PDB file of C-alpha atoms and ligand atoms in Angstrom:
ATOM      1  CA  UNK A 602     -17.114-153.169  69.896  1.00 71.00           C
ATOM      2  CA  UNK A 603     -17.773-156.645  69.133  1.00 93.00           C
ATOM      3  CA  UNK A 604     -17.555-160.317  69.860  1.00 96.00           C
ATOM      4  CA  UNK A 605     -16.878-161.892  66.688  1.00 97.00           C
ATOM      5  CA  UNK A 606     -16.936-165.562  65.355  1.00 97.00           C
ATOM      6  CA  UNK A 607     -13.352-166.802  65.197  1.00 98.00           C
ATOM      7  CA  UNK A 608     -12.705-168.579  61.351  1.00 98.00           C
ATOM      8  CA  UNK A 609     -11.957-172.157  61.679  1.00 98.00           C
ATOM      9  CA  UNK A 610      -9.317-174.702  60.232  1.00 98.00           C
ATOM     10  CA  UNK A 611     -10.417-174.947  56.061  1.00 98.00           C
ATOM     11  CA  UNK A 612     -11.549-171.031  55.871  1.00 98.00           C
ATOM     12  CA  UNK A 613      -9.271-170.055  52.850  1.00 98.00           C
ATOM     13  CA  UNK A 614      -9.000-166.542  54.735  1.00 98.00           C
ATOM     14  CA  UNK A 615      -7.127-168.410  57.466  1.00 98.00           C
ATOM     15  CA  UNK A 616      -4.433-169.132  54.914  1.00 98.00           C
ATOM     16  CA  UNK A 617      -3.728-165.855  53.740  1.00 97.00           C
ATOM     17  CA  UNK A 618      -0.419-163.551  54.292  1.00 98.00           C
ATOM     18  CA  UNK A 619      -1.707-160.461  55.909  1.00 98.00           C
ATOM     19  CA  UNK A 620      -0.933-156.965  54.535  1.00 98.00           C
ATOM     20  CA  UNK A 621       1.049-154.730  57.085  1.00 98.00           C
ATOM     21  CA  UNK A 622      -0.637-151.633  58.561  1.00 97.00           C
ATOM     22  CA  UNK A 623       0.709-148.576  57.228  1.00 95.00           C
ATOM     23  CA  UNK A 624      -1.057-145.898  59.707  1.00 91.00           C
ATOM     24  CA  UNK A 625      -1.363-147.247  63.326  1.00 85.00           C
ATOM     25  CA  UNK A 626      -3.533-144.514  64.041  1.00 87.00           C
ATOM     26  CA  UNK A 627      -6.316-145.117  61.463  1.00 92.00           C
ATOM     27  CA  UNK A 628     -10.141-145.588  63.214  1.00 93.00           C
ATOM     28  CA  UNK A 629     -10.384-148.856  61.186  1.00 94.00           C
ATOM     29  CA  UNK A 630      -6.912-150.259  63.047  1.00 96.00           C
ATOM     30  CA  UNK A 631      -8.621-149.645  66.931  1.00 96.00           C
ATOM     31  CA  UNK A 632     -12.174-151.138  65.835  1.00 97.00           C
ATOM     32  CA  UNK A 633     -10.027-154.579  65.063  1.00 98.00           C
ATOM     33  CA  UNK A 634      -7.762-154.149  68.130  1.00 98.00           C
ATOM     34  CA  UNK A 635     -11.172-153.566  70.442  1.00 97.00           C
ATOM     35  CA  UNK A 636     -13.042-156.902  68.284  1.00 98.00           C
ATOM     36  CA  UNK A 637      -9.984-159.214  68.897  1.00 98.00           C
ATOM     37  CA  UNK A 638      -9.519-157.993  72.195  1.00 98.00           C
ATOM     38  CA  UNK A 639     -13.200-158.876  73.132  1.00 98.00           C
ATOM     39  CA  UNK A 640     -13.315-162.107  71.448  1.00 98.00           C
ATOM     40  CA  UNK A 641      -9.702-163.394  72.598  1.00 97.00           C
ATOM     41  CA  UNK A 642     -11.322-162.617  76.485  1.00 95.00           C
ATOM     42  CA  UNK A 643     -14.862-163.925  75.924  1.00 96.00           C
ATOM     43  CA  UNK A 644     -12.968-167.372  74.541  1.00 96.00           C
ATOM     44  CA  UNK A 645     -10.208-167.117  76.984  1.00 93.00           C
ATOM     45  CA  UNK A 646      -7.492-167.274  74.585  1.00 94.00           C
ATOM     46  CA  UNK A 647      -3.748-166.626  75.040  1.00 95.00           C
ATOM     47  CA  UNK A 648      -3.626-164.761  71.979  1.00 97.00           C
ATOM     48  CA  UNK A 649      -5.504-164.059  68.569  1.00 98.00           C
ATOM     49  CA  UNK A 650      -4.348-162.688  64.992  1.00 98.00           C
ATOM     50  CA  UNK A 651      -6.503-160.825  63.634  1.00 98.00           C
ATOM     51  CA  UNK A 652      -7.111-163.023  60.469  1.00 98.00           C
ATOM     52  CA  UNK A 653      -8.760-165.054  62.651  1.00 98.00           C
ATOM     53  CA  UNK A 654     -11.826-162.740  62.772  1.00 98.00           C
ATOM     54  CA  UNK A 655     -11.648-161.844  59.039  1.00 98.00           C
ATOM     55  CA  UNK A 656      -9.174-159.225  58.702  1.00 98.00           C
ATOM     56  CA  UNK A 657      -5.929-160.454  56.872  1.00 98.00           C
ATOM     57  CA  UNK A 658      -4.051-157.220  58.566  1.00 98.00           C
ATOM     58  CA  UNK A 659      -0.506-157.989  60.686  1.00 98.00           C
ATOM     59  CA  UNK A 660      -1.912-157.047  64.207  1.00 98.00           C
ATOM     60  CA  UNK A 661      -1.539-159.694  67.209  1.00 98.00           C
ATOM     61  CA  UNK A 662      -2.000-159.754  70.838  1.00 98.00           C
ATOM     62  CA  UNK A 663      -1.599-162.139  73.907  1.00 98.00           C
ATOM     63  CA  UNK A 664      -1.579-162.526  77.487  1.00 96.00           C
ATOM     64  CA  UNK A 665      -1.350-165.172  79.886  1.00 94.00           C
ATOM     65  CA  UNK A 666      -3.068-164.730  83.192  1.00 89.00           C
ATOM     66  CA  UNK A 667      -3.011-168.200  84.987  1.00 80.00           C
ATOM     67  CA  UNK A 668      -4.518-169.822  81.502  1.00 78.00           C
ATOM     68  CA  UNK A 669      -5.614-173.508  83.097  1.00 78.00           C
ATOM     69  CA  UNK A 670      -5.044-174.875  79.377  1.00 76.00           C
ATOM     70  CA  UNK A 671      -1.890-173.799  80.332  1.00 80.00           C
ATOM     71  CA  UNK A 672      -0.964-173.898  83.944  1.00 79.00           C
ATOM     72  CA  UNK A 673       2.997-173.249  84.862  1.00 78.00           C
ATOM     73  CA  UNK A 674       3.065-170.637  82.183  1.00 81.00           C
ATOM     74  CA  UNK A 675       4.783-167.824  83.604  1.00 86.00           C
ATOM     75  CA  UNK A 676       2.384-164.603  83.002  1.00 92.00           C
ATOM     76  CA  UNK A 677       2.387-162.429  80.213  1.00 95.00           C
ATOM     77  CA  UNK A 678       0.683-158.892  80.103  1.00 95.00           C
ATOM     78  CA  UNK A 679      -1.844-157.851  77.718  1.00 97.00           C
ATOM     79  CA  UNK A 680       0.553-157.356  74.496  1.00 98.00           C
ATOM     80  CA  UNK A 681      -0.624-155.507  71.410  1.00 98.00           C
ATOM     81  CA  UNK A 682       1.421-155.547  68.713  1.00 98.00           C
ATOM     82  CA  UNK A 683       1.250-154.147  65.233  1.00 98.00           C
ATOM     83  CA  UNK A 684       3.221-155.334  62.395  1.00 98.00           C
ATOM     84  CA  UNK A 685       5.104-157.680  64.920  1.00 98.00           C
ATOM     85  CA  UNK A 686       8.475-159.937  63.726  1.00 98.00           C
ATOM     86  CA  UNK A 687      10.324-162.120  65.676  1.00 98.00           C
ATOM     87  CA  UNK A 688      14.008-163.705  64.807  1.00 98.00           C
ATOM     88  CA  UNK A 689      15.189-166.522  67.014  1.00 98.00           C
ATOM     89  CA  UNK A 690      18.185-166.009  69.420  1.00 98.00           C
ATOM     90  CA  UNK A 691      20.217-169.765  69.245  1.00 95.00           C
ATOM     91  CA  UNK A 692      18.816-172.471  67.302  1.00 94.00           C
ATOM     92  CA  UNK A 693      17.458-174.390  70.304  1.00 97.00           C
ATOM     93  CA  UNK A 694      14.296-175.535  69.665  1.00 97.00           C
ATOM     94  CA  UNK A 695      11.312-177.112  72.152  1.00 97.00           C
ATOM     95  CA  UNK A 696       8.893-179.381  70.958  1.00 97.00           C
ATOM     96  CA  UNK A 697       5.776-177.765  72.976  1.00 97.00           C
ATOM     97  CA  UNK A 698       2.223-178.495  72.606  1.00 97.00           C
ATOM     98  CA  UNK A 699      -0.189-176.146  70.986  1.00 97.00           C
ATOM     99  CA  UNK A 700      -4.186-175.229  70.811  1.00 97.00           C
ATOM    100  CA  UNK A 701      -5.679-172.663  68.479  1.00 98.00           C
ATOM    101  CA  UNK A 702      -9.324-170.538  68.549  1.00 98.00           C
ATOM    102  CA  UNK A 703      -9.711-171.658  65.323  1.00 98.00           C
ATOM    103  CA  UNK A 704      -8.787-175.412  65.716  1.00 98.00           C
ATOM    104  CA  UNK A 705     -11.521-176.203  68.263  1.00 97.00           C
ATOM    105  CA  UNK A 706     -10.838-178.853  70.664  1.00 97.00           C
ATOM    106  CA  UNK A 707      -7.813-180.149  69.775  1.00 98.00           C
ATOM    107  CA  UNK A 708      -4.327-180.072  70.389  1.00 98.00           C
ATOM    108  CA  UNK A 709      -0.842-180.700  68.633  1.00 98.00           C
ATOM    109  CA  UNK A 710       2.979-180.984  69.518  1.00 98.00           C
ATOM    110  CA  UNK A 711       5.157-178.565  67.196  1.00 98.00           C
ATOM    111  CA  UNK A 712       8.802-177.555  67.629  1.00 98.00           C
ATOM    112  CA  UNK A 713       9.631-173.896  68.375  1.00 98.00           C
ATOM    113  CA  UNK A 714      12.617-171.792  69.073  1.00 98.00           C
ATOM    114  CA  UNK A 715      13.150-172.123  72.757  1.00 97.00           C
ATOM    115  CA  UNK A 716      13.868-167.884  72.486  1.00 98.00           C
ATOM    116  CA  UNK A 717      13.176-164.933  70.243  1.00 98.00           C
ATOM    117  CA  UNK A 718      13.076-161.306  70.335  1.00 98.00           C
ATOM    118  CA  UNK A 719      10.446-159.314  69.024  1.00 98.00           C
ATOM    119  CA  UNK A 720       9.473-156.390  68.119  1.00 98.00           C
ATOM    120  CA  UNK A 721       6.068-154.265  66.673  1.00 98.00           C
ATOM    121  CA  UNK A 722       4.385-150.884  67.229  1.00 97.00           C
ATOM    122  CA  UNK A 723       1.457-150.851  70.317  1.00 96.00           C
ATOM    123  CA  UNK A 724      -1.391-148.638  69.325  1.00 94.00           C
ATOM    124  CA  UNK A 725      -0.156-145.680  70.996  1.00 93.00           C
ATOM    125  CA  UNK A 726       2.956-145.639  68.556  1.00 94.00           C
ATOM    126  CA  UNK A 727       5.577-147.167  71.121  1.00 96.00           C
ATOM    127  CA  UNK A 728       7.962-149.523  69.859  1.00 97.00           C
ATOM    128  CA  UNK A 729       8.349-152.632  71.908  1.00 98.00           C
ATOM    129  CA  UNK A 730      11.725-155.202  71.650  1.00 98.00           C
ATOM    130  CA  UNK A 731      11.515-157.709  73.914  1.00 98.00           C
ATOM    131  CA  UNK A 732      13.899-161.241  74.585  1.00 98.00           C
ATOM    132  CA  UNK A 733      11.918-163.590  75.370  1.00 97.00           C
ATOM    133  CA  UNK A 734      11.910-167.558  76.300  1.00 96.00           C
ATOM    134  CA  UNK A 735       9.166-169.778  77.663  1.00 94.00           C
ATOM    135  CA  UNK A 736       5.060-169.703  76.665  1.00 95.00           C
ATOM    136  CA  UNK A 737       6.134-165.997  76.168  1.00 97.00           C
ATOM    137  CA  UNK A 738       7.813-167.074  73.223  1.00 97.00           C
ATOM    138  CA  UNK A 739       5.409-169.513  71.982  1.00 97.00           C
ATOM    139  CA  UNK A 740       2.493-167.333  71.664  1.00 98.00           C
ATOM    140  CA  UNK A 741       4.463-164.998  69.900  1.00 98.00           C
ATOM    141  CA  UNK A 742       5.925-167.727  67.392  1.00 98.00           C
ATOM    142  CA  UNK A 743       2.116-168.748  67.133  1.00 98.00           C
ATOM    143  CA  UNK A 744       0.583-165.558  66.604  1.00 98.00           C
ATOM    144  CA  UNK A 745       2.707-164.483  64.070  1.00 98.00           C
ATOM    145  CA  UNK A 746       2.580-167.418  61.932  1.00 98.00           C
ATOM    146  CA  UNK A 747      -1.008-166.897  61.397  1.00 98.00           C
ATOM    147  CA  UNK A 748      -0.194-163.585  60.194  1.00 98.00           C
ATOM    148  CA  UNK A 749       1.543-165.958  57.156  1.00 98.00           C
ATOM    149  CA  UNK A 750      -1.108-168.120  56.940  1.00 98.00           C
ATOM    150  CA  UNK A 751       0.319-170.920  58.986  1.00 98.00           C
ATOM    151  CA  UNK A 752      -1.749-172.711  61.931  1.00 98.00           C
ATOM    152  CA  UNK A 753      -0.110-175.383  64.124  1.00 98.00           C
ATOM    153  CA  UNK A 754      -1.472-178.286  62.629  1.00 98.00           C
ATOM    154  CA  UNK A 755       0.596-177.764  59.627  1.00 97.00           C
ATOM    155  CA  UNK A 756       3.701-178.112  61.533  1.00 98.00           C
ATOM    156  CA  UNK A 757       3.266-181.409  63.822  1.00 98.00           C
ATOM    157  CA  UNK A 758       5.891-183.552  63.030  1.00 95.00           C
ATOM    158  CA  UNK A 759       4.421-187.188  64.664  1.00 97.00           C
ATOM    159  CA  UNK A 760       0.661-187.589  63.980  1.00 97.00           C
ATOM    160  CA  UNK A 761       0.786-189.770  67.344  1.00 97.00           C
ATOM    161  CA  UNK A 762       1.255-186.012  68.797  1.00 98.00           C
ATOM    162  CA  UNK A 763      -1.944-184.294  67.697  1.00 98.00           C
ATOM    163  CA  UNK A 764      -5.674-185.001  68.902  1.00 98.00           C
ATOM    164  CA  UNK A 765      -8.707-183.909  70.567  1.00 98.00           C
ATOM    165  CA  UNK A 766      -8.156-182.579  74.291  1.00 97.00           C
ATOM    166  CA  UNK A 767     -10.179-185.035  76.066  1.00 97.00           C
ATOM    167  CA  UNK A 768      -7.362-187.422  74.702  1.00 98.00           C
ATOM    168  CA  UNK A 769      -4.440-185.435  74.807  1.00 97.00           C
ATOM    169  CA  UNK A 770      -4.768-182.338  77.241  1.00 95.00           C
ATOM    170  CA  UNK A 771      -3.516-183.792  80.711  1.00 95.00           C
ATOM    171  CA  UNK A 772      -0.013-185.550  78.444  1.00 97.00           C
ATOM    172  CA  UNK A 773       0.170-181.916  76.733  1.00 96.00           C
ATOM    173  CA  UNK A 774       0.108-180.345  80.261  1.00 94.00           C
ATOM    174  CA  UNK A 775       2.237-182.482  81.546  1.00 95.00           C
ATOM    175  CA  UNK A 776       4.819-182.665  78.701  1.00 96.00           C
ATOM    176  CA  UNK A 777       5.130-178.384  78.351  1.00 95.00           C
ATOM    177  CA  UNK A 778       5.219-177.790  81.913  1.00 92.00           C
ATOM    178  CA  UNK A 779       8.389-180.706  81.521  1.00 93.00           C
ATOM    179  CA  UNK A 780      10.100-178.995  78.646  1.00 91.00           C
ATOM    180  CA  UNK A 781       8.887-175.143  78.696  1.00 88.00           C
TER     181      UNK A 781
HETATM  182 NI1   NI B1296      -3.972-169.663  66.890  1.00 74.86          NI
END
């Protein structure tokens, strides 16, 4: 398939809720898993929605494979997920710092639930439920609130806390690898 441009923070598409997929096997549904899949690697992402390359549809995936935008970050394996949800597990939150494909260069401090489970349908039709702490649970929390129309930037709290990453990468680093 495809490399695709990844929409940016102020595309109105980015802001959209996403419809659920109603056939996981439909042609259309692997032709957006195999273009977020090749732009997510070519950009060496964690994980992409696939609003993010135009199609307001609720499919995610992730992975972290010694990310060094994210170093310390226990590994992940490639995750695929269609119509994914997550509920927390505790209140607990951690205040962890975030980067986005489509917020280029810079980098925020949000809170999150410290752990979640999850759950969607992989594009073979298996259901996956998973408990989940860490930069596991981050990416999820992340992924999924694109599919609402929510990027991070939207939810840092201190202003102080959000910035380019030649300013702020080696104190977000530092500060996750502290509190994750
Ligand atoms: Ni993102």
């Amino acid at each position: 398939m495809a490399i695709k441009d990844v929409l940016i923070l102020g595309n109105p598409q980015l802001r959209q809720k996403s419809t659920p997929i109603t056939d996981w096997g439909a042609p259309i549904v692997s032709d957006i898993i195999k273009d977020m899949l090749d732009t997510m690697q070519h950009r060496k992402g964690i994980g992409i929605a696939a609003p993010q390359i135009g199609y307001a549809k609720r499919i995610i995936m992730f992975e972290i494979n010694h990310n060094p935008r994210y170093p310390g970050a226990e590994p992940v394996p490639l995750t695929i997920l269609i119509n994914p949800e997550f509920e927390p597990i505790g209140d607990e939150h951690v205040d962890v710092w975030e980067g986005c494909l489509s917020v280029p260069g810079l980098r925020g401090k949000v809170k999150r639930y410290r752990q979640i489970r999850y759950t969607g349908i992989t594009p073979t039709g298996e259901l996956i439920d998973r408990t989940v702490n860490g930069m596991h649970a981050i990416v999820v929390q992340h992924e999924i609130n694109h599919l609402d129309g929510i990027l991070f930037p939207f939810r840092v709290i201190d202003w102080s806390d959000f910035g380019f990453e030649t300013e702020v990468l080696e104190r977000a680093i530092q500060e996750n690898q502290a509190n994750l």
